Short mmCIF file of C-alpha atoms in Angstrom, two decimals:
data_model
loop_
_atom_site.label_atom_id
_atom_site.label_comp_id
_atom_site.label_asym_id
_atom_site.label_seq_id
_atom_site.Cartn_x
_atom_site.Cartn_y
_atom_site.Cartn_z
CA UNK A 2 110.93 113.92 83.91
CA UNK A 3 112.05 115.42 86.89
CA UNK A 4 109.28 117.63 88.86
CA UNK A 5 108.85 119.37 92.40
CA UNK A 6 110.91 122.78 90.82
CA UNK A 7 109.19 126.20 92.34
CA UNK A 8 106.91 127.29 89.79
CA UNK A 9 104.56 130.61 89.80
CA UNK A 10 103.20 133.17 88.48
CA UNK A 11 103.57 137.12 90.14
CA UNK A 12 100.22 138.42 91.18
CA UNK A 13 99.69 142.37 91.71
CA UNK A 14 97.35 143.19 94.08
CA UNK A 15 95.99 146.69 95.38
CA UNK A 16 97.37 149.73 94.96
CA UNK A 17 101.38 150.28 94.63
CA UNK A 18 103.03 150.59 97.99
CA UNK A 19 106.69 150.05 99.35
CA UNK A 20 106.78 147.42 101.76
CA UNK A 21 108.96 144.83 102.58
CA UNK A 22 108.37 141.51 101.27
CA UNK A 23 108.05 138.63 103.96
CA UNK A 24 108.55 135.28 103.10
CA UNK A 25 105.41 132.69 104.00
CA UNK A 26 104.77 129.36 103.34
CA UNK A 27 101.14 127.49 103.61
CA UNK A 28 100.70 123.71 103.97
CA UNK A 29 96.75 122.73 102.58
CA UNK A 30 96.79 119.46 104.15
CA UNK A 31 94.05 116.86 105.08
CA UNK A 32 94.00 117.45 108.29
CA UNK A 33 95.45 120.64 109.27
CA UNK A 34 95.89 123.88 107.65
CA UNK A 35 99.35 125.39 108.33
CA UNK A 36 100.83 129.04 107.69
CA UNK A 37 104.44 129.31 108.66
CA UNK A 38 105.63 133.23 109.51
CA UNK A 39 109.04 132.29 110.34
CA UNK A 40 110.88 130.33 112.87
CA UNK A 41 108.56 129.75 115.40
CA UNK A 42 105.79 131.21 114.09
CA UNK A 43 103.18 128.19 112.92
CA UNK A 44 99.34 128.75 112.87
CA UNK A 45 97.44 125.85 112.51
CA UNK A 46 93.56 124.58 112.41
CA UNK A 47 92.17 120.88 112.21
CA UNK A 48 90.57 120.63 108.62
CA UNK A 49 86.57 120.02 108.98
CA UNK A 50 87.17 121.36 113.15
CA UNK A 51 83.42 122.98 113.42
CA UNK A 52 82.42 122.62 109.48
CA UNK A 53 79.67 120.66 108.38
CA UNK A 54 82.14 119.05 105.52
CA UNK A 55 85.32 119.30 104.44
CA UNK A 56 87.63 122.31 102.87
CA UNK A 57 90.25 119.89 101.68
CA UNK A 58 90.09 116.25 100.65
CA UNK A 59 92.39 113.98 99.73
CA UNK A 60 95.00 116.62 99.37
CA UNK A 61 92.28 119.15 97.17
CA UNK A 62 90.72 122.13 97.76
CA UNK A 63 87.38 120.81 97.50
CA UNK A 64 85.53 124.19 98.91
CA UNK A 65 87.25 126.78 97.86
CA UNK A 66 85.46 129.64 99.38
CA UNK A 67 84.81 127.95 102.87
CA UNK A 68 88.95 126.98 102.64
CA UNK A 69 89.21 130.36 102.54
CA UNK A 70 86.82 131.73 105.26
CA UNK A 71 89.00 129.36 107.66
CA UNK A 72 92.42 130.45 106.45
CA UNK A 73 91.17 133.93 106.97
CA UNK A 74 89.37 133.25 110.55
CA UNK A 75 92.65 131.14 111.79
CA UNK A 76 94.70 134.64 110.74
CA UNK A 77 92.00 136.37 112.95
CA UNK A 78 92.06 134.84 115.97
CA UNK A 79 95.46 134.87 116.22
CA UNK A 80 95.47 138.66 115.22
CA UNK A 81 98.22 137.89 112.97
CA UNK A 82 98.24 139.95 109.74
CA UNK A 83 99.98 139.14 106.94
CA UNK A 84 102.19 141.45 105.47
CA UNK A 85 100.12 142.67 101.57
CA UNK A 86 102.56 141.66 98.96
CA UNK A 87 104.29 138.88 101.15
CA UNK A 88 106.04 135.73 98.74
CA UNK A 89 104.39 132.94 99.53
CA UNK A 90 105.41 129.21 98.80
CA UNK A 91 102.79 126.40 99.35
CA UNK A 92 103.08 123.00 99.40
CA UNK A 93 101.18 120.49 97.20
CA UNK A 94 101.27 117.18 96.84
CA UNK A 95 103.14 115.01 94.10
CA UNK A 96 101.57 114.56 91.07
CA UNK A 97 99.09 117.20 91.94
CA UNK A 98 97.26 117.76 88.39
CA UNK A 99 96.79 121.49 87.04
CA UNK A 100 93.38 122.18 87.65
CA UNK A 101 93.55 121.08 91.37
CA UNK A 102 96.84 123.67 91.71
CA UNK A 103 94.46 126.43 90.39
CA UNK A 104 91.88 125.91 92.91
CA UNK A 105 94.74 126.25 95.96
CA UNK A 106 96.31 129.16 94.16
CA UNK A 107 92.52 130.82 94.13
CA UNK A 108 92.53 130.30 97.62
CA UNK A 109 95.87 131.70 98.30
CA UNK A 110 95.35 134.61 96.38
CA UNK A 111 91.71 135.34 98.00
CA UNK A 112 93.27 135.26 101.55
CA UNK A 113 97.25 136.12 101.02
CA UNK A 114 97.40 138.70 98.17
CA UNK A 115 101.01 137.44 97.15
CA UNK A 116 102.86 139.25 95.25
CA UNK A 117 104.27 136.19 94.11
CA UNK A 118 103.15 132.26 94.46
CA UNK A 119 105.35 129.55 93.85
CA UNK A 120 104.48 125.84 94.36
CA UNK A 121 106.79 122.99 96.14
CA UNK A 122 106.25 119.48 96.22
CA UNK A 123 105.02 118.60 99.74
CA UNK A 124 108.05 115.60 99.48
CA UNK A 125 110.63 117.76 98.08
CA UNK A 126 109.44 120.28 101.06
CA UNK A 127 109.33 117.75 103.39
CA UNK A 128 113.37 117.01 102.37
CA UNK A 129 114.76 120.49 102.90
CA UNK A 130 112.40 120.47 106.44
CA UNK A 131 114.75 117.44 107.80
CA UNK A 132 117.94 118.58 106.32
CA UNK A 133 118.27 115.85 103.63
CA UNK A 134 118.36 117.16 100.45
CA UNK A 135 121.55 116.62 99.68
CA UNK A 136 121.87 112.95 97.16
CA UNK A 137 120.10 110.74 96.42
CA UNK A 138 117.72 109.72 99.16
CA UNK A 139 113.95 108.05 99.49
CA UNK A 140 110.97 109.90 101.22
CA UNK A 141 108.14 108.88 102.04
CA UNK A 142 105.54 111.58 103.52
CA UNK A 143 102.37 109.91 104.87
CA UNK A 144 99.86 111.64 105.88
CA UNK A 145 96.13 111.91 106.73
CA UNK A 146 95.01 110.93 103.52
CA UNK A 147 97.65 110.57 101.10
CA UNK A 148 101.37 108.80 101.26
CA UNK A 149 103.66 109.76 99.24
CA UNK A 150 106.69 108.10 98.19
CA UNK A 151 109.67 110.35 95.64
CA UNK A 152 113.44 109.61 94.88
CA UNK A 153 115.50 112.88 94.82
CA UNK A 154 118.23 113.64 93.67
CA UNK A 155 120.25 116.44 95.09
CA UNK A 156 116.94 117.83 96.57
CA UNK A 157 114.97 117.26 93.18
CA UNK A 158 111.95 115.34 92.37
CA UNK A 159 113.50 112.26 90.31
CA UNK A 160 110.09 110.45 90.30
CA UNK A 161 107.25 109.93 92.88
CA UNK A 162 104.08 107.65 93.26
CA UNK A 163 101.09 108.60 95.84
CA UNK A 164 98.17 106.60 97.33
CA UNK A 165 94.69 108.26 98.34
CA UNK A 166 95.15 106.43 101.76
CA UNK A 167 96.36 107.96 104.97
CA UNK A 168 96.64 107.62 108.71
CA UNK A 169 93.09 109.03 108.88
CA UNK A 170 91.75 105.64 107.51
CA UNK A 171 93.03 103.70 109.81
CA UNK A 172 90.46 101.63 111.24
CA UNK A 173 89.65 97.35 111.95
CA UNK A 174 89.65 97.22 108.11
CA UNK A 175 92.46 99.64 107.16
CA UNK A 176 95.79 98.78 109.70
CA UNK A 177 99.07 99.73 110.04
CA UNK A 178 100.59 97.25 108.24
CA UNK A 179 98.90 97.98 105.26
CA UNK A 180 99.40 101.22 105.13
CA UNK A 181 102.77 100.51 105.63
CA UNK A 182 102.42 98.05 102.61
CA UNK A 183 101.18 100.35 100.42
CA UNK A 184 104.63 102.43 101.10
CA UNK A 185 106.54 99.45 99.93
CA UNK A 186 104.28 99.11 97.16
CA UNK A 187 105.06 102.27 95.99
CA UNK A 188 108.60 102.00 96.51
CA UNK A 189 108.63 98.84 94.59
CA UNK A 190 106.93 100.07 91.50
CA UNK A 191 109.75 102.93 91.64
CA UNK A 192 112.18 99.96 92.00
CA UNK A 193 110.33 98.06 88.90
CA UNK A 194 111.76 100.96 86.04
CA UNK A 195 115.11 99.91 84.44
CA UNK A 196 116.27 104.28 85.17
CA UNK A 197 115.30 104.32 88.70
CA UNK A 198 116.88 101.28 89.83
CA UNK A 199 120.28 102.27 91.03
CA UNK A 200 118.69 105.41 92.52
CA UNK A 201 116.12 103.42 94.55
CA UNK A 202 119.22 100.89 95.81
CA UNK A 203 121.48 103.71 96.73
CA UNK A 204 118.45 105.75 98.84
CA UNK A 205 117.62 102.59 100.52
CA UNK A 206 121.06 101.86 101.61
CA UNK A 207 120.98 105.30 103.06
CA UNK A 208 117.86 104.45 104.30
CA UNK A 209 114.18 105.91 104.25
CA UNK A 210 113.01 109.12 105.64
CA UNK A 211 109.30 109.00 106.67
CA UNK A 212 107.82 112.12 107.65
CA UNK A 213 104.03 113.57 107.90
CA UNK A 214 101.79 111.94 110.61
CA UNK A 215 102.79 108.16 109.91
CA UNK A 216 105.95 109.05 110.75
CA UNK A 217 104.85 109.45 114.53
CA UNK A 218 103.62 105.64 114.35
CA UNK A 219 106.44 103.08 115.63
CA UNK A 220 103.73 100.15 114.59
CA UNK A 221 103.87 101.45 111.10
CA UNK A 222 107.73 102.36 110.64
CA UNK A 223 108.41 99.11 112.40
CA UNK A 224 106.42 97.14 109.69
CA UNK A 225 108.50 99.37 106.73
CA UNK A 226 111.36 98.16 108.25
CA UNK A 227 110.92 94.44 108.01
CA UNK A 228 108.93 94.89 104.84
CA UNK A 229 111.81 96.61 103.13
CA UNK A 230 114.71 95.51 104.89
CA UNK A 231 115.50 99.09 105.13
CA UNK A 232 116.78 101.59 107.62
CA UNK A 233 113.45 104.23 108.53
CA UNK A 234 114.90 107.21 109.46
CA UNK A 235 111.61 109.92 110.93
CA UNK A 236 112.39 113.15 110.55
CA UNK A 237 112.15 115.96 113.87
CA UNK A 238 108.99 117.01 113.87
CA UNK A 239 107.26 115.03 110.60
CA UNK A 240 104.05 116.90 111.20
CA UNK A 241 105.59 120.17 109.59
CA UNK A 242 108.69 119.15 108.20
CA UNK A 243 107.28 119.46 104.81
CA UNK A 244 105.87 123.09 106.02
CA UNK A 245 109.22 124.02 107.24
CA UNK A 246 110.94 122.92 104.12
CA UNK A 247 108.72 125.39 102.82
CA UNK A 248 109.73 128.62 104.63
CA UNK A 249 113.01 127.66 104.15
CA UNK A 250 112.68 127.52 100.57
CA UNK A 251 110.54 130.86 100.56
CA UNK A 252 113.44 132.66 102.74
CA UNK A 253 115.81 131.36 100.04
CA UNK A 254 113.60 132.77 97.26
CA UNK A 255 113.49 135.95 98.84
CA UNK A 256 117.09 135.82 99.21
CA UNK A 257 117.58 135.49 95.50
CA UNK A 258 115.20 137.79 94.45
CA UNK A 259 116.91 140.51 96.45
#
């Protein structure tokens, strides 16, 4: 089954108005919270930075409200308002189950007032952000506490796998190389189904693209290379490629909405 198509619902929120509708895309992740406002325009805050726990976890809204309360305060001291009505596309990651997409579409709602939402796959995202969606390629986003390995096709989700492990746990019993590992694990398992195994050998003679915060490790992309006997490719900027890939794919929804 392919996956990572924009999905949504509308949302109507206050009373009617004419306004135009600005394109926005939000990026939940472990680590940072990201609102992209067009090119150039990125707002970010460390997850937890000040908070006696955590907003988001393992790629899930875990506190809804206080998620929330810092989306809101990061809009605030930047004393950048969002446009009421704006269409907003948000990243989540692969295999994100239903009841975990509520909770960040709760938030978004709370803070954004859409007046529409649509969902992207943080690696399909993360594709259109380094200008590879086109065939049949390998990605692998690793972040702070996921990775996330997908074969698209054509900029769709063929099939993915993800791993509750991240740069963030890197430590004297969590290295490099195994987080590295569990990439080629991943990979591997993709490699292991009868369907997906021209696809995989095709990406990897193109060669891997590795974005998100691993992507900014040369001990960790050099240990993907030997381990898969692969060409790593890191996208510019891996950090918000998959946020970027959003924006683009919200100006492009805007477009064809027009």
């Amino acid at each position: 089954m392919r996956t990572g198509m924009l999905v949504g619902r509308s949302h109507t929120t206050g009373p009617a108005v004419a306004v135009d509708v600005a394109p926005v895309a939000v990026d939940l992740g472990s680590a940072q919270l990201r609102i992209w406002l067009g090119p150039g325009g990125i707002l970010s805050v460390p997850v937890g930075h000040g908070l006696r726990k955590p907003v988001i976890r393992r790629g899930r809204v875990v506190d809804g409200p206080g998620c929330a309360a810092e989306l809101r305060r990061l809009l605030r001291e930047h004393r950048t308002p969002v446009p009421v009505g704006a269409l907003v596309v948000a990243c989540r990651p692969v295999l994100t189950r239903p009841a975990d997409q509520e909770a960040t579409r709760r938030v978004l709602t709370a803070v954004l007032a859409p007046s529409r939402l649509l969902f992207v796959d943080s690696v399909r995202a993360g594709a259109i952000g380094a200008g590879a969606a086109a065939g049949t390629l390998l990605l692998a986003d690793i972040g702070a506490q996921l990775t996330e390995v997908a074969v698209l096709e054509d900029g769709q989700v063929v099939a993915a796998r993800r791993a509750e492990v991240g740069t963030r746990d890197l430590n004297h019993e969590v290295t490099a190389a195994m987080l590295a590992d569990t990439v080629s694990r991943l990979i591997r398992e993709l490699r292991q189904e009868s369907a997906l195994r021209p696809l995989v050998r095709a990406a990897l003679a193109r060669g891997v693209i590795v974005i998100g915060d691993g992507a900014t490790r040369p001990d960790l992309t050099a240990r993907l290379v030997a381990t898969l006997g692969a060409t790593v490719h890191r996208a510019a900027a891996p950090r918000i490629a998959a946020l970027t890939g959003a924006g683009l794919a919200a100006v492009s929804a805007l477009r064809h909405r027009a």
